[in-house]
Amino acid sequence: MSVDTPNPRFFGHLFKVDDRPFYYCANTQEMVSLEPPLAAAIEHFGDLQRGVFPEVLKGRFTPAKIREALAILETVPESEGLFAKGWPRLVSAEPVEPRLGRPDRPLQHLILTLTEDCNLRCGYCMHGAGLDWVRPHRRRAMPKAIALQAARYFLERCEDKERPTVSFYGGEALLQVDVLRAVAQEVRRHPRGRHAFLVIDTNGVLLDDEIIELVTEHRIHLQVSLDGPQWIHDRQRRDAAGNPTYGTIMKSLDGWLSRDPEAYARLRFICTVVPPTDLLELDAFFGNFPLFAKHGIEAEPGLEVNMANLRGQNWPATKAEIQDLGRQLRDLRARYFAAVAAGRRDDLGPVVKGLIEPGLLKIHHRNRGLVADTFTPGGNCRPGVRKLHVTVDGRFQPCERTGDVVFLGDVESGVDAQAVDRLQQDFFREVHAECSRCWALRLCRVCYAGWAEYRRPGKPLPRELCDMARRSVEEDMQLLVKVLELPENARGYLEDFELT
């Protein structure tokens, strides 16, 4: 039962949980427990249909048991849709209309890269690694006129029922505080922007009194890159002169929390994990964040935990250090389940939950409806819809993670429908070979950003990326099955989350 090789007959996937067989049906999106003979019949269906009884089954099951299992496979699909043998026909996304702002799918999130310059030189940063698909660090900044034009474009087309989001990105966005201030003022003056989320992605080093006053006045949220305690953070996150940054960041945040008692509610951290590290120490650090303790704040800080993308980089970690990180991740999953099973999920720290729960919740809240006759790969990502990234020179991209190779138009002419259609067609052609027989088609996490990183123009998407995606989905399914088998009072938290 290989994770990487789709069953050639059934639109689904066999997997094991504690050596018990389960089946994920991609047709219905159900996960069902199987009796061993039925699992064996699915795994060896091709041979059995040809009248061949595989050697591996002899001594394990009688021919009568296998015939009984085959009969189930022939009858269940008609009544329940399980064990479907038909696969949907893959189709490209429909052509887009020339303008955005359609009432069915308005814009929701604008990301402005204010500068490509940065005052840090983090060891794992892709922009300093000489990769051919991402821009390097360079002294290019977004003119104020372009920033304001992009903001107005967004405000004219954003959703007015939900709170829109405007993010300031870099480089280091705080290097362009005058432009940032002008955009914040423009957004707050607009009826749709009065209650918008304004978010600055920052390394936190430049958070001085002027910026504290700005973020307080306009109720701006901060997403601060902080990789953990000093010995972990300063190992990679240093300034351009090689100096450590942990102390400066903590001092700046201390000042903000001192001046604004509500600041903690608008503070969120981005923690990037690189080997070697200690995940439990990271968990303890953010679970008992020193500055929150100092200011009497009982809440945990908001936290997003990401594994560093080291693909293509000459990373110095040893094989043993990389293997140790894998061991820590497996131990964390075991620790997570043990705590949930004991009714102690609230005792888990934010790093444990941040590494495990996003994928777990996505699987749990999957669409349970039957698959249609046709299916469009790419998940919820549709270029130019809901989310829009604007580069320093005013060009549009689907998001900030699509490198320096994918563009959709610009602030002068708007979204170019033909460019979007070409992008969607290129994506479809290059993912089709892998997607057409993939059991994880409806759960896939490979979006346009992953495609942009791995793509070889005109060639199929590398199997490497899809194998990683399938393994990740299977690990989350295995854990979810175990959690769902727990009493309701232990697993009820799964229903408390809404996916966005």
Coordinates of C-alpha atoms in Angstrom, one line a residue:
M1 CA 0.0 0.0 0.0
S2 CA 2.3 2.7 -1.3
V3 CA 1.7 6.3 -0.5
D4 CA 3.2 7.3 -3.8
T5 CA 1.6 4.9 -6.3
P6 CA -2.1 5.4 -6.9
N7 CA -4.2 2.3 -7.2
P8 CA -4.7 1.8 -10.9
R9 CA -8.4 0.9 -10.5
F10 CA -10.0 2.7 -7.6
F11 CA -10.4 6.4 -7.1
G12 CA -9.1 6.3 -3.5
H13 CA -6.2 5.2 -1.3
L14 CA -5.4 2.4 1.2
F15 CA -3.6 3.4 4.3
K16 CA -2.9 1.9 7.7
V17 CA -3.4 3.2 11.3
D18 CA -1.7 1.1 13.9
D19 CA -1.6 -1.8 11.4
R20 CA -5.3 -1.6 10.8
P21 CA -6.4 -1.0 7.1
F22 CA -8.4 2.0 6.1
Y23 CA -9.6 3.3 2.8
Y24 CA -10.0 6.9 1.7
C25 CA -12.5 7.2 -1.0
A26 CA -11.8 10.3 -3.2
N27 CA -15.2 10.0 -4.8
T28 CA -17.1 10.6 -1.5
Q29 CA -14.2 11.9 0.6
E30 CA -15.1 9.3 3.3
M31 CA -12.5 7.4 5.3
V32 CA -13.7 3.9 6.3
S33 CA -12.3 1.1 8.3
L34 CA -11.8 -2.1 6.3
E35 CA -11.7 -5.8 7.1
P36 CA -8.3 -7.2 6.0
P37 CA -9.8 -9.3 3.2
L38 CA -11.5 -6.3 1.7
A39 CA -8.2 -4.3 1.9
A40 CA -6.3 -7.1 0.2
A41 CA -8.9 -7.3 -2.6
I42 CA -8.6 -3.6 -3.3
E43 CA -4.8 -3.7 -3.2
H44 CA -4.6 -6.7 -5.6
F45 CA -7.8 -6.0 -7.6
G46 CA -6.1 -6.1 -11.0
D47 CA -4.6 -9.5 -10.5
L48 CA -7.8 -10.9 -8.9
Q49 CA -9.9 -9.6 -11.8
R50 CA -7.7 -11.6 -14.2
G51 CA -8.2 -14.7 -12.1
V52 CA -4.7 -14.6 -10.5
F53 CA -4.5 -15.3 -6.8
P54 CA -1.3 -13.5 -5.6
E55 CA 1.2 -15.5 -3.7
V56 CA 1.3 -12.8 -1.0
L57 CA -2.4 -13.6 -0.1
K58 CA -2.0 -17.4 0.1
G59 CA -2.1 -18.5 3.7
R60 CA -3.6 -15.2 4.8
F61 CA -7.0 -15.5 3.2
T62 CA -9.1 -18.2 1.7
P63 CA -10.3 -17.8 -1.9
A64 CA -13.8 -17.7 -0.6
K65 CA -13.0 -14.7 1.6
I66 CA -11.5 -12.9 -1.3
R67 CA -14.5 -13.7 -3.5
E68 CA -16.7 -12.2 -0.9
A69 CA -14.6 -9.1 -0.7
L70 CA -14.7 -8.7 -4.5
A71 CA -18.5 -9.0 -4.4
I72 CA -18.6 -6.1 -2.0
L73 CA -16.5 -4.0 -4.3
E74 CA -18.9 -4.6 -7.2
T75 CA -22.1 -3.8 -5.2
V76 CA -21.2 -1.0 -2.8
P77 CA -20.5 1.8 -5.3
E78 CA -24.1 1.6 -6.7
S79 CA -25.6 2.3 -3.3
E80 CA -23.1 4.4 -1.4
G81 CA -20.5 5.8 -3.9
L82 CA -17.6 4.1 -2.1
F83 CA -14.9 2.2 -4.0
A84 CA -15.6 4.1 -7.2
K85 CA -13.7 3.0 -10.2
G86 CA -14.3 6.0 -12.3
W87 CA -12.1 9.1 -12.2
P88 CA -13.2 12.7 -12.9
R89 CA -12.1 14.2 -16.2
L90 CA -9.6 17.0 -15.4
V91 CA -10.3 20.4 -16.9
S92 CA -8.5 23.7 -16.8
A93 CA -10.0 26.6 -14.9
E94 CA -12.6 28.6 -16.9
P95 CA -11.4 31.8 -18.7
V96 CA -11.7 34.8 -16.5
E97 CA -13.6 38.0 -17.2
P98 CA -11.5 41.0 -18.2
R99 CA -12.2 42.9 -14.9
L100 CA -12.1 41.8 -11.3
G101 CA -14.8 42.7 -8.9
R102 CA -17.3 40.1 -10.0
P103 CA -20.0 39.8 -7.4
D104 CA -19.4 36.1 -6.9
R105 CA -15.7 36.3 -6.1
P106 CA -14.5 39.8 -5.0
L107 CA -11.0 40.6 -3.9
Q108 CA -10.3 40.1 -0.2
H109 CA -6.6 40.4 0.4
L110 CA -4.0 42.9 -1.1
I111 CA -0.3 42.4 -0.5
L112 CA 2.0 45.3 -1.2
T113 CA 5.8 44.6 -1.5
L114 CA 7.0 48.0 -0.4
T115 CA 10.7 47.2 -1.0
E116 CA 13.0 44.4 -2.1
D117 CA 15.6 45.6 0.3
C118 CA 16.1 44.2 3.8
N119 CA 18.2 45.1 6.8
L120 CA 18.7 41.5 7.7
R121 CA 20.6 38.6 6.0
C122 CA 18.9 35.5 7.4
G123 CA 20.8 32.3 6.7
Y124 CA 17.9 30.5 5.2
C125 CA 16.3 33.3 3.2
M126 CA 15.6 32.4 -0.4
H127 CA 16.2 35.9 -1.6
G128 CA 19.8 35.7 -0.6
A129 CA 20.4 32.2 -2.0
G130 CA 20.9 33.0 -5.7
L131 CA 17.9 31.0 -6.7
D132 CA 16.8 31.5 -10.3
W133 CA 13.0 31.7 -9.6
V134 CA 13.1 34.3 -6.8
R135 CA 14.3 37.9 -6.8
P136 CA 17.5 38.8 -4.9
H137 CA 17.9 41.4 -2.2
R138 CA 18.1 44.7 -4.1
R139 CA 17.5 48.4 -3.4
R140 CA 14.2 48.7 -5.3
A141 CA 11.2 50.3 -3.5
M142 CA 7.6 50.9 -4.4
P143 CA 6.9 54.6 -5.3
K144 CA 4.1 56.2 -3.2
A145 CA 2.1 56.8 -6.4
I146 CA 2.0 53.1 -7.3
A147 CA 1.2 52.1 -3.7
L148 CA -1.8 54.4 -3.5
Q149 CA -3.0 53.4 -7.0
A150 CA -2.8 49.7 -6.0
A151 CA -4.7 50.5 -2.7
R152 CA -7.5 52.3 -4.6
Y153 CA -7.7 49.5 -7.2
F154 CA -8.3 47.1 -4.3
L155 CA -10.7 49.2 -2.4
E156 CA -12.9 49.6 -5.4
R157 CA -13.2 45.8 -5.8
C158 CA -12.9 44.4 -2.3
E159 CA -15.6 42.5 -0.5
D160 CA -17.7 44.9 1.7
K161 CA -19.4 42.1 3.7
E162 CA -16.1 40.7 5.1
R163 CA -13.3 42.6 6.5
P164 CA -10.7 43.1 3.7
T165 CA -7.0 42.8 4.5
V166 CA -4.1 44.9 3.3
S167 CA -0.6 43.5 4.0
F168 CA 2.7 45.4 3.8
Y169 CA 5.5 43.1 2.8
G170 CA 9.2 43.2 1.8
G171 CA 12.1 42.9 2.0
E172 CA 11.5 44.8 5.2
A173 CA 8.4 46.9 4.9
L174 CA 9.4 49.2 7.7
L175 CA 12.2 50.6 5.5
Q176 CA 9.4 52.4 3.6
V177 CA 7.5 53.9 6.5
D178 CA 6.4 57.0 4.6
V179 CA 4.7 55.0 1.9
L180 CA 3.2 52.7 4.5
R181 CA 1.7 55.6 6.3
A182 CA 0.3 57.1 3.1
V183 CA -1.4 53.8 2.2
A184 CA -2.8 53.3 5.8
Q185 CA -4.3 56.7 5.7
E186 CA -5.8 56.1 2.2
V187 CA -7.3 52.8 3.4
R188 CA -8.8 54.2 6.6
R189 CA -10.4 57.1 4.7
H190 CA -12.3 54.8 2.3
P191 CA -15.7 53.4 3.5
R192 CA -14.5 49.8 2.8
G193 CA -11.2 50.4 4.6
R194 CA -12.3 51.8 7.9
H195 CA -12.5 48.4 9.5
A196 CA -10.0 46.6 7.3
F197 CA -7.2 44.5 8.7
L198 CA -3.9 46.3 8.1
V199 CA -0.9 44.0 8.6
I200 CA 2.8 44.6 8.5
D201 CA 5.1 41.6 7.9
T202 CA 8.3 42.7 9.7
N203 CA 11.5 41.4 11.3
G204 CA 10.8 43.8 14.2
V205 CA 14.2 45.4 14.3
L206 CA 13.0 48.9 13.2
L207 CA 10.0 49.1 15.5
D208 CA 10.8 52.5 17.0
D209 CA 8.6 55.2 18.6
E210 CA 7.5 56.7 15.2
I211 CA 6.3 53.3 14.0
I212 CA 4.7 52.4 17.3
E213 CA 2.7 55.7 17.0
L214 CA 1.7 54.8 13.4
V215 CA 0.5 51.2 14.2
T216 CA -1.4 52.4 17.3
E217 CA -3.1 55.3 15.4
H218 CA -4.3 53.0 12.5
R219 CA -4.8 49.8 14.6
I220 CA -2.3 48.0 12.5
H221 CA -1.4 44.3 13.2
L222 CA 2.2 43.1 13.2
Q223 CA 3.5 39.8 12.1
V224 CA 7.0 39.6 13.5
S225 CA 9.5 37.0 12.4
L226 CA 10.9 35.5 15.6
D227 CA 12.4 32.0 15.5
G228 CA 12.4 31.3 19.2
P229 CA 14.8 31.9 22.2
Q230 CA 17.9 33.8 21.6
W231 CA 20.3 30.9 20.9
I232 CA 17.9 29.6 18.2
H233 CA 16.9 33.0 16.7
D234 CA 20.3 34.6 16.5
R235 CA 21.9 31.6 14.8
Q236 CA 20.2 32.5 11.5
R237 CA 18.5 35.9 11.8
R238 CA 21.3 38.5 11.7
D239 CA 21.6 41.9 10.2
A240 CA 23.5 42.8 7.1
A241 CA 26.7 43.4 9.3
G242 CA 26.3 39.9 10.9
N243 CA 25.0 41.2 14.3
P244 CA 22.4 39.3 16.2
T245 CA 18.8 40.7 16.3
Y246 CA 17.0 39.0 19.1
G247 CA 17.7 41.6 21.8
T248 CA 16.7 44.5 19.5
I249 CA 13.4 42.8 18.6
M250 CA 12.5 42.0 22.2
K251 CA 13.3 45.6 23.3
S252 CA 11.2 47.0 20.5
L253 CA 8.2 44.8 21.3
D254 CA 8.6 45.6 25.0
G255 CA 8.2 49.3 24.2
W256 CA 5.1 48.7 22.1
L257 CA 3.5 46.5 24.8
S258 CA 4.3 49.2 27.4
R259 CA 2.7 52.0 25.4
D260 CA -0.4 50.2 24.1
P261 CA -2.2 47.8 26.5
E262 CA -4.1 46.3 23.6
A263 CA -1.1 45.7 21.4
Y264 CA -0.8 42.0 22.3
A265 CA -4.1 41.3 20.5
R266 CA -2.6 42.7 17.2
L267 CA 0.7 40.8 17.5
R268 CA 1.5 37.5 15.8
F269 CA 4.7 35.7 15.3
I270 CA 6.1 33.8 12.3
C271 CA 8.5 31.1 13.5
T272 CA 10.7 29.4 10.8
V273 CA 12.1 26.1 11.8
V274 CA 15.5 25.0 10.5
P275 CA 17.8 22.1 11.6
P276 CA 19.4 21.8 14.1
T277 CA 16.7 22.9 16.6
D278 CA 14.8 21.8 19.6
L279 CA 11.0 21.9 19.0
L280 CA 10.0 21.4 22.6
E281 CA 12.2 24.3 23.6
L282 CA 10.5 26.4 20.9
D283 CA 7.1 25.3 22.2
A284 CA 8.0 26.2 25.8
F285 CA 9.3 29.6 24.7
F286 CA 6.2 30.7 22.8
G287 CA 3.9 29.0 25.3
N288 CA 5.4 31.1 28.1
F289 CA 6.4 34.1 26.0
P290 CA 8.7 36.3 28.2
L291 CA 7.3 39.7 27.3
F292 CA 3.7 38.6 27.8
A293 CA 4.6 37.3 31.3
K294 CA 6.4 40.6 32.0
H295 CA 3.3 42.6 31.1
G296 CA 0.8 40.3 32.8
I297 CA -0.7 39.1 29.6
E298 CA -2.2 35.6 30.1
A299 CA -3.0 34.9 26.5
E300 CA -0.7 32.9 24.2
P301 CA 0.7 34.9 21.3
G302 CA -0.6 34.2 17.8
L303 CA 1.8 32.0 16.0
E304 CA 2.4 30.5 12.6
V305 CA 5.1 27.8 12.4
N306 CA 6.8 27.1 9.0
M307 CA 9.5 24.7 8.0
A308 CA 12.3 26.6 6.2
N309 CA 12.3 26.1 2.4
L310 CA 15.9 25.0 1.8
R311 CA 15.4 23.6 -1.6
G312 CA 18.3 24.5 -3.9
Q313 CA 20.4 25.9 -1.0
N314 CA 23.7 24.6 0.2
W315 CA 22.5 24.2 3.7
P316 CA 25.2 23.2 6.2
A317 CA 23.0 20.9 8.4
T318 CA 24.3 17.4 8.7
K319 CA 22.4 14.3 7.8
A320 CA 22.1 13.5 11.5
E321 CA 20.6 16.9 12.3
I322 CA 18.0 16.5 9.5
Q323 CA 17.1 13.0 10.7
D324 CA 16.9 14.3 14.2
L325 CA 14.3 17.0 13.1
G326 CA 12.3 14.2 11.5
R327 CA 12.4 12.3 14.7
Q328 CA 11.3 15.3 16.7
L329 CA 8.3 15.8 14.4
R330 CA 7.2 12.2 14.8
D331 CA 7.6 12.5 18.6
L332 CA 5.5 15.7 18.5
R333 CA 2.7 14.0 16.7
A334 CA 2.7 11.2 19.3
R335 CA 2.8 13.8 22.1
Y336 CA -0.1 15.7 20.5
F337 CA -2.3 12.6 20.2
A338 CA -1.5 11.5 23.8
A339 CA -2.5 14.9 25.1
V340 CA -5.7 15.0 23.1
A341 CA -6.6 11.5 24.2
A342 CA -6.1 12.4 27.8
G343 CA -8.3 15.5 27.5
R344 CA -5.3 17.8 27.9
R345 CA -5.1 19.5 24.5
D346 CA -5.2 22.9 26.2
D347 CA -1.8 22.0 27.9
L348 CA -0.1 21.8 24.5
G349 CA 2.0 24.7 23.4
P350 CA 1.5 26.8 20.3
V351 CA 4.4 25.2 18.4
V352 CA 3.0 21.7 18.8
K353 CA -0.5 22.8 17.7
G354 CA 0.9 25.1 15.0
L355 CA 2.8 22.3 13.3
I356 CA 0.1 19.7 13.5
E357 CA -3.4 21.2 13.5
P358 CA -3.5 23.2 10.3
G359 CA -3.2 20.1 8.1
L360 CA -5.4 18.0 10.5
L361 CA -8.2 20.6 10.4
K362 CA -8.1 20.9 6.6
I363 CA -8.6 17.2 6.3
H364 CA -11.4 17.1 8.9
H365 CA -13.3 20.0 7.3
R366 CA -13.0 18.6 3.7
N367 CA -15.9 18.8 1.3
R368 CA -17.8 15.5 1.8
G369 CA -19.9 15.7 -1.4
L370 CA -19.5 13.4 -4.4
V371 CA -16.9 14.5 -6.9
A372 CA -18.3 16.0 -10.1
D373 CA -17.7 14.5 -13.6
T374 CA -15.0 17.1 -14.1
F375 CA -12.4 18.5 -11.7
T376 CA -10.0 21.5 -11.9
P377 CA -6.6 21.0 -10.1
G378 CA -5.2 23.8 -8.0
G379 CA -7.4 23.7 -4.9
N380 CA -9.0 27.0 -4.0
C381 CA -6.3 29.1 -5.6
R382 CA -7.4 31.0 -8.7
P383 CA -5.0 33.6 -10.0
G384 CA -6.3 37.2 -9.5
V385 CA -9.3 36.1 -7.4
R386 CA -9.6 37.2 -3.8
K387 CA -5.9 37.7 -3.3
L388 CA -3.6 40.0 -5.2
H389 CA 0.1 40.7 -4.7
V390 CA 1.7 43.9 -6.1
T391 CA 5.4 44.1 -6.8
V392 CA 7.5 47.2 -6.2
D393 CA 7.0 48.2 -9.9
G394 CA 3.3 47.7 -9.8
R395 CA 2.9 44.3 -11.4
F396 CA 0.2 41.9 -10.2
Q397 CA 0.9 38.3 -9.0
P398 CA -1.4 35.6 -7.5
C399 CA 0.4 35.9 -4.2
E400 CA 3.7 36.8 -2.7
R401 CA 5.1 33.3 -2.9
T402 CA 5.0 32.8 -6.7
G403 CA 8.6 34.0 -7.2
D404 CA 9.8 36.3 -10.0
V405 CA 8.2 34.4 -12.9
V406 CA 4.4 34.7 -12.6
F407 CA 2.6 38.0 -13.5
L408 CA -1.1 38.8 -14.1
G409 CA -1.1 42.5 -15.1
D410 CA -0.3 45.8 -13.4
V411 CA -1.9 48.8 -11.6
E412 CA -2.2 50.7 -14.8
S413 CA -4.2 48.2 -16.9
G414 CA -5.6 46.0 -14.2
V415 CA -5.7 42.2 -14.3
D416 CA -4.9 40.9 -17.7
A417 CA -7.5 38.3 -18.5
Q418 CA -5.3 36.8 -21.2
A419 CA -2.3 36.5 -18.9
V420 CA -4.4 34.8 -16.3
D421 CA -5.8 32.4 -18.9
R422 CA -2.2 31.6 -20.2
L423 CA -1.1 31.0 -16.6
Q424 CA -4.0 28.6 -15.9
Q425 CA -3.4 26.7 -19.1
D426 CA 0.3 26.4 -18.4
F427 CA -0.4 25.2 -14.9
F428 CA -3.0 22.7 -16.1
R429 CA -0.7 21.2 -18.8
E430 CA 2.2 20.8 -16.4
V431 CA 0.2 19.2 -13.5
H432 CA -2.1 17.1 -15.6
A433 CA 0.1 14.0 -15.7
E434 CA 0.5 13.7 -12.0
C435 CA -3.1 14.9 -11.1
S436 CA -4.9 12.6 -13.6
R437 CA -4.3 9.5 -11.5
C438 CA -3.6 10.9 -8.0
W439 CA -5.8 9.7 -5.1
A440 CA -5.1 12.9 -3.2
L441 CA -6.5 15.1 -6.0
R442 CA -9.3 16.6 -3.8
L443 CA -7.0 17.2 -0.8
C444 CA -3.9 18.5 -2.7
R445 CA -1.9 21.3 -1.2
V446 CA 0.1 22.1 -4.3
C447 CA -0.9 25.5 -5.5
Y448 CA 0.5 28.0 -8.0
A449 CA 3.3 28.9 -5.5
G450 CA 4.5 25.3 -5.3
W451 CA 4.2 25.0 -9.1
A452 CA 6.2 28.2 -9.7
E453 CA 9.0 26.9 -7.5
Y454 CA 9.3 23.4 -9.0
R455 CA 8.2 24.0 -12.5
R456 CA 10.3 23.2 -15.6
P457 CA 8.4 25.2 -18.3
G458 CA 6.6 22.9 -20.7
K459 CA 7.4 19.8 -18.7
P460 CA 5.3 17.8 -16.3
L461 CA 5.4 18.8 -12.6
P462 CA 8.2 16.8 -10.8
R463 CA 7.0 13.7 -9.1
E464 CA 9.1 14.8 -6.0
L465 CA 6.7 17.6 -5.1
C466 CA 3.6 15.4 -5.5
D467 CA 5.2 12.6 -3.4
M468 CA 5.8 15.0 -0.6
A469 CA 2.2 16.3 -0.8
R470 CA 0.7 12.8 -0.8
R471 CA 2.9 11.8 2.2
S472 CA 1.8 14.9 4.1
V473 CA -1.9 14.2 3.4
E474 CA -1.6 10.5 4.5
E475 CA 0.1 11.4 7.8
D476 CA -2.7 13.8 8.6
M477 CA -5.4 11.2 7.7
Q478 CA -3.7 8.7 9.9
L479 CA -3.7 11.1 12.9
L480 CA -7.2 12.3 12.2
V481 CA -8.6 8.7 12.2
K482 CA -7.0 8.2 15.7
V483 CA -8.5 11.4 17.0
L484 CA -11.9 10.7 15.6
E485 CA -11.9 7.3 17.5
L486 CA -11.7 9.2 20.8
P487 CA -14.7 10.0 23.0
E488 CA -16.6 13.1 21.9
N489 CA -15.4 15.2 24.8
A490 CA -11.8 14.7 23.6
R491 CA -12.3 15.3 19.9
G492 CA -14.9 18.0 20.1
Y493 CA -12.4 20.7 19.5
L494 CA -12.2 19.8 15.8
E495 CA -15.6 21.4 15.3
D496 CA -14.6 24.6 17.0
F497 CA -12.5 25.8 14.0
E498 CA -13.6 27.4 10.7
L499 CA -11.3 27.2 7.8
T500 CA -10.5 30.4 5.8

